[in-house]
């Protein structure tokens, strides 16, 4: 299995005969009433849509319960995106595959990022924030999910582990930039950066397809984050047997609540403190640059200078490097 | 003291010689550097701005610590608003006044409204909501503040007790309208109406001048409301020793979070359930009608048909009754 | 014909061999130049799109003039919507069908609603409004169209008779809610609710497909409603030989003109009176709840909790009942 | 009286001792409770605010019923605007003044403009539009008001006669530009230009201060214009004993309803025909240029190149001519 | 070749066997993986999409380098647009075709328009503007491109030569309308109209498909226009050995920069001078009328009164002429 | 003169008897027609408004031509701002003052910042950018103005030298952050940061009051910056006798043009390259943090936790430090 052609190695018109994880499988009818199977094929390097035209009910039934499929077919460009025209599928026993080939979540990169996170948080000197961060890091079950969570369903950091990656990047930005503005409280900014998107751990479901959870849709990561903060502060108060400073709690809540910057972007409060203003702009900087890089890196348009139009950015991007 | 002329009985050019509560007192300089005292005079029927021109420092010092003042002066219309030109003030011993004359918070009306609230909530049959409401009503300290809270700093229900009044009105609307839409869960709608603005108890400060608290400005009543709900659900779970249904909790959170209807009005989620849609529109109906009625009732413009321009409505209102 | 399977009884993969009304029929070419017939099939319970692939010109010609077709085919889900793959059509003589099976307009429900409307309007005591309402109800030709008109082309109450249904609901809301706000003139609010959408009788065409009329597109139901009001007031003045009170007329015009609430929603005036504010919010409440209910009731997404994304609402709705 | 200094001849620090029309007079108190009289002084060349400080009640009473006042005072610049510091006022008998000096409405200019209007309308050849225009021109009472109406309360053409002036200008633009676009029906465009603002005759009150009428506020000139059109079409139909073509009527209604161009500017319909598009843009062109010219011509800022900031334009304008 | 059926002469279901210019050719796969050739066929009267289904690689290779193709096929209406179902293509030697049949750029119309442009610009008397215009007209290479440039990629004047046509129309409007507003400097307005879109010569690429250039996307026609103006002023200064008046230069720059009217439409400055206000509104008038006429003239909807919905206008237009 | 009380050392009710620079002096009349002198007093630490009530014409005339005034008076808080009630002014001979006390422009800080700028720019390795930066730095006359220019009239960096300070800060941010995003070209980002606001050198006038120049209002700093870039590129091309790479020029223009991020903020292009996205967000971060710090540092509200409402931010800021 080590010789496999990974998804990010496929180019147009490649003949494929290999094993993939089926992140999604649906038996559908087209407008004319003919059946086909729509597959979302995945390995650790990416995902690819597969179309198995004129499929039979039994093709689908045979594979319905298999996570891994042996797939035959050929790649095509359709509407500017790569897809696979599948001509045959058969179930594969999970024991036959090397899970490391199929897991988009790069556990070792994640552990490395988590070690870096702990190192960065280690710089926080304020005793209350120190205790709070320790209480978060000690929440092992939650931290396991935190490490595997994406930061978004599309756009920037939309992969398992993306949330941790974005969080580490943001704290690094905060610690680089912070000292240039002597009025900023770096401990507070660091803690706010750690917490700002922590609710995404519960807002997004990272098994198989990236989707929103029911709680995510009804409550949203911003308020879930505030709820998780309350939970951890309760732990700190129980351990220290003394109340967490109430203004500091409000300030942390405010950092989470206001980080989208404007009401119309879903923040119920606009940033009213220097740290909240800094956090919002640093988050925006990292998210927008990560999104642009991901769009440019994965662009397959034929144009040398410009990407395809990206609907969530609302524009084409210029790819051309300086020379 | 029973013969006093209350603030809502004053008309233009009335000679005044009576006792008022000084909700606010400030010694100020005008542009020319002359000092004056700006007073916010209050009794249970309303508030009135008083200007004591060419005041001396000692006028101010003598009264600085007195909650009640004997005031001499004369009313005037200035820029379409009534004010009092004060010519003398002297401190009054609180033991000399009947507190009932000065308290905008009408305790007996409030108790009556609270009784009605309990009666309305009594109709809720769902066992979990029943337990939750009981846990709220049993929180005596909080309920005391709830009864005295305004619903807003300006606009609708901007007086101590206004929050309770608006809450009762909204539940009554919900129970009137609800049965017409068989898909609506009235228990849920009733509970949502009870909870929707409960965070205002902590967002607004009702002693003296109506203002926002620090927590109110940093966190806001919508999220404070969700936090209070969490607190009460924890009480229910402790009492019943069984978990509160999680989807029901999310639905209640969603009702609070989405009741402003749009992100740009400060709701981090738009209404996604029938009950949330109903709650938002009923809240809007009651708030807008209460605001219009308050503007028309307190209007002092000379125009028979039209109120003065109201900045928060962004328009003049038509006062004229049908004949 | 009484054993027929109605459209709202069809589920996926149902074999169909029955008679339907053809609300629309078009012979089309697909991108490859192959012909197909697109059918809009209807009975009194709903409509369904039918696709007759690889049709011949003569299939179309044979049925072109028939309102009723005998249809053979099979249902499918396509893109989340039910459709029928048609394999054969033949014309049916209208004399062979029971019109009651095919008429979305439920005449008896409509007569019942109209009786209720007259009862509700009967409560109006103001003599001028009384005369005006009588003059409207006496306009038999118009009332016949009013009873059959939809309230919209899509969204809420989008079926023949929907306008009357929405109007009755709105007046009932007004009469339930009104007495809670003593400043509201219920006679005026009732009359405004009756008139607010009356221009839709001329804006929308309810024969076959729901569409906009030329007058509807150029003038719109808001102004058409004001024009109908003028016409009826002229009748009242002719009958009573005395002028209708001019301020009352303006107030009625204002209620119609401002009921969308904001200029950007097509109201040339924002609500400036208490009755106009109440009417706008009650209309919004009923329209939004009716739309949500209709979306949830007709949703066919596989998700237990969430409907499909609804473009006109701009969101998915939560279907899950309380338990 | 022929030697009078007209308002547009006054400059800073001019000593004044002359007769003016008092368009408005109010006895007011300032914040300190001192009384003053606020005067709006007018003659045919313009208006000027006068402040009579420390006035006595009897100063006001003596002049309360006089339309004309003999005024003594001195001009000042205050906040970039000219005002008069009044030191004395006395009533003047109307028989002592030459009304021509005080009437902003220039009757002879208006008659000249009306003659030009009739000439321009005379070019319309379409028989139905011809009859409609004749029915309008024959409505003498209405035409008398039309000639004296302003086109706005502030901004462009805000003087009695301004509506006629703007209407004539717009028809001239239409007849100049129209022939360049062969698809435009000039008869229709001319008639639309004549009718587009005709409702302002009822929306604005031109006696004394320019203000909105009750009907203007509740209904608005756009719908009033459509109502006047209906009235005139009824006259034509009565005279010709034949129906006015219904599509032509809708098109005329559409021209009036859509001339503001966008819903948010108060048009309940956006322009959907070539003539409506042309009318909207020509109206905008004339209104914006007239407003800019009026701002620049009446600007009294000390800056050689830039006017004062104009709130309704939201900007300063560049005054500098090319050299 | 003179008997050819031009593209604007084709109607539905026309059998085609003729030569076209292939403005674009792409070999594509459909969802099922089958290949087809997508053609953009052109002659001087318009363009038409052609679909060659089930094409072979060799069909494509044979024609890949040919500008002209002999095409066999049949026209169809698909989704309201005309397309051609192509059944065969073969390369044609350019020497066999009459280029005049295939060039959308009508050189003689363009020369005629250019002569008219020079005549219109000849009226400018201001010496500096005179020298500037001469320096532009003397820039032969640039003027050649100016004559062939479209004014837009879609919407109004979207054809080679469209920019010159729109420019001439706009100057004619300016010279017609200008004299009605005595404060307008017609020389300046004329020069501004000539320059306002001149940057489109570099923003748009007019060979084959109309597209944006790299410079067009990165810099935009508004700033490119200001750059071209600087270049020409440098030429004038070199020739006259005297500086161009600096305020006049700023005014010309302002006319170009502000002609879109609002920041959100891409103008970095709003119009602040009378000439800039006039230029913006005249440009809008001509662009919107030209767009409406083009939509109505090319509409192929079956509806007698209404065009298809036009996405860039955001509406359907009324086609019906007066009768 | 070394013992003077500087403006930033004044507190409420301070008796003043010292020399100030009169940045502005105006003789005005108040509403009552009484004259007063409005002074803008300045020294190197700040500015202060002074009001000399009931001034005489000769007070003004005597001082009209003096840049420095000896001022007697007393400080006051008025509407939350400090002002001085002036009781006497007399002219001071410039030779008697130490210019260093009165110059807000801190020349030595500026030279230090300029040295830092040169050091930062020294890191640029790309040969073309290297030559361009050298050509800018060699433009001594321009650099002198660049060093003294403010970055804004209000809000952030609104003092002479503020532009250089903001530019240095932004380049430092770019060089700190840049290496974290390997796709970013730091040379390009550094050069873009240097150039982004360079047009402010011509847009703002820094002598006396900070104001906009005529060119600034008509053309704006964004386009002026692009013009200055063109000028310097011409110098480079003349010196190197080879063309500057055209794509690189467009990219630099794009960085300047798009740095406001959105059209509605005055950028005629939105950021389309990674460097443009990074530059916009870094500029926003520095500008918003600098503005917040300046608002909090200069706040004089009595509230311990909150600043006064700031109109350009549209909110109050939280001042409270963590404890």
mmCIF file of N, CA, C and O in Angstrom, chain A residues 126 169 172-173 176-177 180-181 183 185 247-248 251 271-274 277 281-282 284-286 288-289 292-293 296 305 315-318 320 322, chain F residues 126 169 172-173 176-177 180-181 183 185 247-248 251 271-274 277 281-282 284-286 288-289 292-293 296 305 315-318 320 322:
data_model
loop_
_atom_site.group_PDB
_atom_site.id
_atom_site.type_symbol
_atom_site.label_atom_id
_atom_site.label_comp_id
_atom_site.label_asym_id
_atom_site.label_seq_id
_atom_site.Cartn_x
_atom_site.Cartn_y
_atom_site.Cartn_z
ATOM 1 N N UNK A 126 0.456 36.329 34.663
ATOM 2 C CA UNK A 126 -0.667 36.698 35.524
ATOM 3 C C UNK A 126 -1.203 35.427 36.191
ATOM 4 O O UNK A 126 -1.540 34.445 35.517
ATOM 5 N N UNK A 169 -0.723 29.960 15.522
ATOM 6 C CA UNK A 169 -0.268 31.084 14.693
ATOM 7 C C UNK A 169 -0.680 32.408 15.305
ATOM 8 O O UNK A 169 0.086 33.374 15.335
ATOM 9 N N UNK A 172 1.340 33.291 18.326
ATOM 10 C CA UNK A 172 2.678 33.738 17.917
ATOM 11 C C UNK A 172 2.641 35.173 17.397
ATOM 12 O O UNK A 172 3.501 35.990 17.735
ATOM 13 N N UNK A 173 1.638 35.493 16.594
ATOM 14 C CA UNK A 173 1.486 36.879 16.119
ATOM 15 C C UNK A 173 1.345 37.819 17.311
ATOM 16 O O UNK A 173 1.983 38.870 17.381
ATOM 17 N N UNK A 176 4.598 38.333 19.008
ATOM 18 C CA UNK A 176 5.534 39.117 18.188
ATOM 19 C C UNK A 176 5.160 40.594 18.197
ATOM 20 O O UNK A 176 5.999 41.477 18.318
ATOM 21 N N UNK A 177 3.888 40.847 17.989
ATOM 22 C CA UNK A 177 3.391 42.208 17.789
ATOM 23 C C UNK A 177 3.201 42.922 19.119
ATOM 24 O O UNK A 177 3.449 44.128 19.230
ATOM 25 N N UNK A 180 5.409 45.634 20.775
ATOM 26 C CA UNK A 180 5.520 46.932 20.095
ATOM 27 C C UNK A 180 4.502 47.934 20.632
ATOM 28 O O UNK A 180 4.612 49.125 20.362
ATOM 29 N N UNK A 181 3.453 47.482 21.284
ATOM 30 C CA UNK A 181 2.417 48.379 21.805
ATOM 31 C C UNK A 181 2.407 48.249 23.307
ATOM 32 O O UNK A 181 1.742 47.374 23.860
ATOM 33 N N UNK A 183 1.022 49.464 25.713
ATOM 34 C CA UNK A 183 -0.215 49.485 26.484
ATOM 35 C C UNK A 183 -0.925 48.136 26.472
ATOM 36 O O UNK A 183 -1.864 47.919 27.221
ATOM 37 N N UNK A 185 -1.730 44.372 27.194
ATOM 38 C CA UNK A 185 -1.412 43.356 28.183
ATOM 39 C C UNK A 185 -1.241 42.025 27.433
ATOM 40 O O UNK A 185 -2.223 41.436 26.968
ATOM 41 N N UNK A 247 -13.804 41.397 36.901
ATOM 42 C CA UNK A 247 -13.523 42.240 35.728
ATOM 43 C C UNK A 247 -12.668 41.494 34.720
ATOM 44 O O UNK A 247 -12.818 41.654 33.508
ATOM 45 N N UNK A 248 -11.767 40.686 35.204
ATOM 46 C CA UNK A 248 -10.923 39.899 34.302
ATOM 47 C C UNK A 248 -11.770 38.883 33.544
ATOM 48 O O UNK A 248 -11.570 38.663 32.341
ATOM 49 N N UNK A 251 -13.570 40.693 30.873
ATOM 50 C CA UNK A 251 -12.663 41.069 29.788
ATOM 51 C C UNK A 251 -12.403 39.857 28.872
ATOM 52 O O UNK A 251 -12.406 39.976 27.640
ATOM 53 N N UNK A 271 -15.405 45.361 19.571
ATOM 54 C CA UNK A 271 -14.245 45.439 20.466
ATOM 55 C C UNK A 271 -14.152 46.805 21.158
ATOM 56 O O UNK A 271 -14.137 47.839 20.490
ATOM 57 N N UNK A 272 -14.096 46.790 22.474
ATOM 58 C CA UNK A 272 -14.091 48.026 23.254
ATOM 59 C C UNK A 272 -12.800 48.205 24.062
ATOM 60 O O UNK A 272 -12.648 49.199 24.764
ATOM 61 N N UNK A 273 -11.894 47.243 24.000
ATOM 62 C CA UNK A 273 -10.637 47.367 24.736
ATOM 63 C C UNK A 273 -9.488 47.234 23.739
ATOM 64 O O UNK A 273 -9.652 46.685 22.651
ATOM 65 N N UNK A 274 -8.316 47.738 24.146
ATOM 66 C CA UNK A 274 -7.161 47.634 23.260
ATOM 67 C C UNK A 274 -6.863 46.186 22.885
ATOM 68 O O UNK A 274 -6.553 45.876 21.737
ATOM 69 N N UNK A 277 -9.376 44.967 20.349
ATOM 70 C CA UNK A 277 -9.094 45.533 19.018
ATOM 71 C C UNK A 277 -7.921 44.785 18.380
ATOM 72 O O UNK A 277 -7.964 44.399 17.209
ATOM 73 N N UNK A 281 -8.012 42.280 14.892
ATOM 74 C CA UNK A 281 -7.246 42.547 13.671
ATOM 75 C C UNK A 281 -6.206 41.468 13.396
ATOM 76 O O UNK A 281 -5.956 41.116 12.245
ATOM 77 N N UNK A 282 -5.601 40.923 14.440
ATOM 78 C CA UNK A 282 -4.629 39.839 14.224
ATOM 79 C C UNK A 282 -5.331 38.583 13.703
ATOM 80 O O UNK A 282 -4.813 37.890 12.814
ATOM 81 N N UNK A 284 -8.071 38.477 11.946
ATOM 82 C CA UNK A 284 -8.422 38.790 10.570
ATOM 83 C C UNK A 284 -7.222 38.622 9.644
ATOM 84 O O UNK A 284 -7.323 38.034 8.560
ATOM 85 N N UNK A 285 -6.079 39.144 10.071
ATOM 86 C CA UNK A 285 -4.847 39.048 9.280
ATOM 87 C C UNK A 285 -4.498 37.591 9.014
ATOM 88 O O UNK A 285 -4.263 37.182 7.869
ATOM 89 N N UNK A 286 -4.464 36.777 10.068
ATOM 90 C CA UNK A 286 -4.068 35.385 9.881
ATOM 91 C C UNK A 286 -5.090 34.615 9.053
ATOM 92 O O UNK A 286 -4.744 33.842 8.164
ATOM 93 N N UNK A 288 -7.280 35.768 6.797
ATOM 94 C CA UNK A 288 -7.336 36.198 5.404
ATOM 95 C C UNK A 288 -6.102 35.745 4.633
ATOM 96 O O UNK A 288 -6.192 35.353 3.472
ATOM 97 N N UNK A 289 -4.924 35.792 5.286
ATOM 98 C CA UNK A 289 -3.722 35.340 4.584
ATOM 99 C C UNK A 289 -3.750 33.829 4.392
ATOM 100 O O UNK A 289 -3.350 33.319 3.340
ATOM 101 N N UNK A 292 -6.131 33.132 1.528
ATOM 102 C CA UNK A 292 -5.563 33.487 0.223
ATOM 103 C C UNK A 292 -4.521 32.457 -0.202
ATOM 104 O O UNK A 292 -4.489 32.023 -1.355
ATOM 105 N N UNK A 293 -3.685 32.064 0.732
ATOM 106 C CA UNK A 293 -2.652 31.077 0.398
ATOM 107 C C UNK A 293 -3.285 29.761 -0.011
ATOM 108 O O UNK A 293 -2.872 29.127 -0.996
ATOM 109 N N UNK A 296 -4.752 30.113 -3.543
ATOM 110 C CA UNK A 296 -3.721 30.164 -4.591
ATOM 111 C C UNK A 296 -3.041 28.804 -4.737
ATOM 112 O O UNK A 296 -2.825 28.308 -5.848
ATOM 113 N N UNK A 305 -1.648 33.922 -14.250
ATOM 114 C CA UNK A 305 -1.577 35.012 -13.276
ATOM 115 C C UNK A 305 -2.728 35.046 -12.278
ATOM 116 O O UNK A 305 -2.570 35.562 -11.180
ATOM 117 N N UNK A 315 -13.779 37.400 -5.287
ATOM 118 C CA UNK A 315 -12.836 37.931 -6.278
ATOM 119 C C UNK A 315 -11.894 36.838 -6.750
ATOM 120 O O UNK A 315 -11.834 35.765 -6.169
ATOM 121 N N UNK A 316 -11.174 37.109 -7.833
ATOM 122 C CA UNK A 316 -10.023 36.326 -8.267
ATOM 123 C C UNK A 316 -8.793 36.854 -7.539
ATOM 124 O O UNK A 316 -8.709 38.048 -7.250
ATOM 125 N N UNK A 317 -7.826 36.011 -7.303
ATOM 126 C CA UNK A 317 -6.572 36.487 -6.709
ATOM 127 C C UNK A 317 -5.441 36.405 -7.736
ATOM 128 O O UNK A 317 -5.437 35.561 -8.622
ATOM 129 N N UNK A 318 -4.488 37.279 -7.563
ATOM 130 C CA UNK A 318 -3.283 37.359 -8.413
ATOM 131 C C UNK A 318 -2.262 36.371 -7.857
ATOM 132 O O UNK A 318 -1.897 36.456 -6.687
ATOM 133 N N UNK A 320 0.741 35.655 -9.338
ATOM 134 C CA UNK A 320 2.072 35.820 -9.896
ATOM 135 C C UNK A 320 3.105 36.239 -8.848
ATOM 136 O O UNK A 320 2.952 37.237 -8.160
ATOM 137 N N UNK A 322 6.772 37.726 -7.624
ATOM 138 C CA UNK A 322 7.681 38.768 -8.076
ATOM 139 C C UNK A 322 8.860 38.099 -8.775
ATOM 140 O O UNK A 322 9.251 37.002 -8.434
ATOM 141 N N UNK F 126 15.715 43.108 -3.610
ATOM 142 C CA UNK F 126 15.290 43.148 -5.019
ATOM 143 C C UNK F 126 15.880 44.400 -5.663
ATOM 144 O O UNK F 126 15.690 45.516 -5.177
ATOM 145 N N UNK F 169 6.475 52.233 11.890
ATOM 146 C CA UNK F 169 5.787 51.177 12.640
ATOM 147 C C UNK F 169 5.270 50.089 11.713
ATOM 148 O O UNK F 169 5.379 48.895 12.000
ATOM 149 N N UNK F 172 8.014 47.923 10.362
ATOM 150 C CA UNK F 172 8.487 47.003 11.405
ATOM 151 C C UNK F 172 7.517 45.843 11.581
ATOM 152 O O UNK F 172 7.926 44.687 11.691
ATOM 153 N N UNK F 173 6.210 46.140 11.596
ATOM 154 C CA UNK F 173 5.222 45.056 11.656
ATOM 155 C C UNK F 173 5.408 44.099 10.486
ATOM 156 O O UNK F 173 5.405 42.879 10.639
ATOM 157 N N UNK F 176 8.378 41.926 10.964
ATOM 158 C CA UNK F 176 8.172 40.956 12.035
ATOM 159 C C UNK F 176 7.273 39.807 11.586
ATOM 160 O O UNK F 176 7.525 38.635 11.849
ATOM 161 N N UNK F 177 6.175 40.196 10.963
ATOM 162 C CA UNK F 177 5.126 39.239 10.617
ATOM 163 C C UNK F 177 5.458 38.480 9.351
ATOM 164 O O UNK F 177 5.164 37.296 9.210
ATOM 165 N N UNK F 180 6.718 34.842 8.898
ATOM 166 C CA UNK F 180 5.811 33.766 9.302
ATOM 167 C C UNK F 180 4.979 33.245 8.135
ATOM 168 O O UNK F 180 4.380 32.183 8.237
ATOM 169 N N UNK F 181 4.872 34.019 7.076
ATOM 170 C CA UNK F 181 4.070 33.614 5.911
ATOM 171 C C UNK F 181 5.022 33.496 4.727
ATOM 172 O O UNK F 181 5.260 34.478 4.034
ATOM 173 N N UNK F 183 4.949 32.641 1.822
ATOM 174 C CA UNK F 183 4.566 33.056 0.470
ATOM 175 C C UNK F 183 4.679 34.563 0.279
ATOM 176 O O UNK F 183 4.592 35.061 -0.841
ATOM 177 N N UNK F 185 6.252 38.120 -0.193
ATOM 178 C CA UNK F 185 7.494 38.729 -0.633
ATOM 179 C C UNK F 185 7.760 39.947 0.266
ATOM 180 O O UNK F 185 7.099 40.972 0.150
ATOM 181 N N UNK F 247 5.120 44.600 -14.529
ATOM 182 C CA UNK F 247 4.241 43.921 -13.566
ATOM 183 C C UNK F 247 4.562 44.362 -12.146
ATOM 184 O O UNK F 247 3.672 44.478 -11.301
ATOM 185 N N UNK F 248 5.824 44.589 -11.881
ATOM 186 C CA UNK F 248 6.219 45.043 -10.556
ATOM 187 C C UNK F 248 5.641 46.442 -10.282
ATOM 188 O O UNK F 248 5.156 46.737 -9.187
ATOM 189 N N UNK F 251 2.044 46.053 -9.503
ATOM 190 C CA UNK F 251 1.854 45.493 -8.163
ATOM 191 C C UNK F 251 2.034 46.586 -7.102
ATOM 192 O O UNK F 251 1.244 46.684 -6.151
ATOM 193 N N UNK F 271 -7.926 44.509 -2.320
ATOM 194 C CA UNK F 271 -6.647 43.796 -2.373
ATOM 195 C C UNK F 271 -6.780 42.451 -3.077
ATOM 196 O O UNK F 271 -7.616 41.632 -2.701
ATOM 197 N N UNK F 272 -5.964 42.221 -4.088
ATOM 198 C CA UNK F 272 -6.044 41.004 -4.897
ATOM 199 C C UNK F 272 -4.786 40.153 -4.805
ATOM 200 O O UNK F 272 -4.717 39.092 -5.422
ATOM 201 N N UNK F 273 -3.781 40.613 -4.084
ATOM 202 C CA UNK F 273 -2.551 39.831 -3.942
ATOM 203 C C UNK F 273 -2.302 39.590 -2.461
ATOM 204 O O UNK F 273 -2.824 40.311 -1.605
ATOM 205 N N UNK F 274 -1.489 38.573 -2.173
ATOM 206 C CA UNK F 274 -1.196 38.288 -0.768
ATOM 207 C C UNK F 274 -0.563 39.483 -0.076
ATOM 208 O O UNK F 274 -0.890 39.806 1.073
ATOM 209 N N UNK F 277 -3.209 42.067 0.656
ATOM 210 C CA UNK F 277 -4.051 41.654 1.785
ATOM 211 C C UNK F 277 -3.298 41.885 3.100
ATOM 212 O O UNK F 277 -3.844 42.439 4.065
ATOM 213 N N UNK F 281 -4.305 44.685 6.213
ATOM 214 C CA UNK F 281 -4.629 44.296 7.588
ATOM 215 C C UNK F 281 -3.606 44.832 8.583
ATOM 216 O O UNK F 281 -3.965 45.212 9.697
ATOM 217 N N UNK F 282 -2.341 44.884 8.200
ATOM 218 C CA UNK F 282 -1.331 45.439 9.112
ATOM 219 C C UNK F 282 -1.554 46.934 9.318
ATOM 220 O O UNK F 282 -1.412 47.461 10.428
ATOM 221 N N UNK F 284 -4.403 48.518 9.101
ATOM 222 C CA UNK F 284 -5.589 48.621 9.937
ATOM 223 C C UNK F 284 -5.243 48.381 11.411
ATOM 224 O O UNK F 284 -5.682 49.112 12.299
ATOM 225 N N UNK F 285 -4.457 47.344 11.655
ATOM 226 C CA UNK F 285 -4.046 47.008 13.022
ATOM 227 C C UNK F 285 -3.309 48.184 13.666
ATOM 228 O O UNK F 285 -3.640 48.598 14.787
ATOM 229 N N UNK F 286 -2.315 48.720 12.970
ATOM 230 C CA UNK F 286 -1.531 49.800 13.568
ATOM 231 C C UNK F 286 -2.376 51.059 13.742
ATOM 232 O O UNK F 286 -2.325 51.723 14.781
ATOM 233 N N UNK F 288 -5.686 51.374 14.073
ATOM 234 C CA UNK F 288 -6.739 51.236 15.079
ATOM 235 C C UNK F 288 -6.147 51.203 16.490
ATOM 236 O O UNK F 288 -6.717 51.772 17.423
ATOM 237 N N UNK F 289 -5.014 50.526 16.658
ATOM 238 C CA UNK F 289 -4.399 50.498 17.986
ATOM 239 C C UNK F 289 -3.854 51.867 18.362
ATOM 240 O O UNK F 289 -3.974 52.300 19.517
ATOM 241 N N UNK F 292 -6.847 53.999 19.346
ATOM 242 C CA UNK F 292 -7.398 53.633 20.654
ATOM 243 C C UNK F 292 -6.484 54.147 21.773
ATOM 244 O O UNK F 292 -6.951 54.698 22.778
ATOM 245 N N UNK F 293 -5.193 53.969 21.598
ATOM 246 C CA UNK F 293 -4.245 54.431 22.612
ATOM 247 C C UNK F 293 -4.323 55.941 22.773
ATOM 248 O O UNK F 293 -4.329 56.467 23.894
ATOM 249 N N UNK F 296 -7.572 56.828 24.659
ATOM 250 C CA UNK F 296 -7.522 56.486 26.088
ATOM 251 C C UNK F 296 -6.536 57.414 26.818
ATOM 252 O O UNK F 296 -6.834 57.931 27.893
ATOM 253 N N UNK F 305 -13.493 53.772 34.358
ATOM 254 C CA UNK F 305 -13.354 52.629 33.470
ATOM 255 C C UNK F 305 -13.546 52.950 31.995
ATOM 256 O O UNK F 305 -13.029 52.247 31.138
ATOM 257 N N UNK F 315 -17.956 54.663 19.591
ATOM 258 C CA UNK F 315 -18.134 53.928 20.843
ATOM 259 C C UNK F 315 -17.280 54.551 21.945
ATOM 260 O O UNK F 315 -16.435 55.386 21.683
ATOM 261 N N UNK F 316 -17.558 54.174 23.173
ATOM 262 C CA UNK F 316 -16.683 54.423 24.301
ATOM 263 C C UNK F 316 -15.653 53.304 24.364
ATOM 264 O O UNK F 316 -15.953 52.174 23.996
ATOM 265 N N UNK F 317 -14.466 53.578 24.902
ATOM 266 C CA UNK F 317 -13.485 52.511 25.091
ATOM 267 C C UNK F 317 -13.301 52.240 26.578
ATOM 268 O O UNK F 317 -13.445 53.134 27.419
ATOM 269 N N UNK F 318 -12.935 51.011 26.886
ATOM 270 C CA UNK F 318 -12.662 50.543 28.241
ATOM 271 C C UNK F 318 -11.199 50.880 28.558
ATOM 272 O O UNK F 318 -10.297 50.475 27.840
ATOM 273 N N UNK F 320 -9.753 50.402 31.622
ATOM 274 C CA UNK F 320 -9.252 49.763 32.816
ATOM 275 C C UNK F 320 -8.127 48.771 32.542
ATOM 276 O O UNK F 320 -8.263 47.869 31.720
ATOM 277 N N UNK F 322 -5.623 45.615 33.489
ATOM 278 C CA UNK F 322 -5.753 44.358 34.209
ATOM 279 C C UNK F 322 -5.116 44.523 35.595
ATOM 280 O O UNK F 322 -4.161 45.269 35.747
#
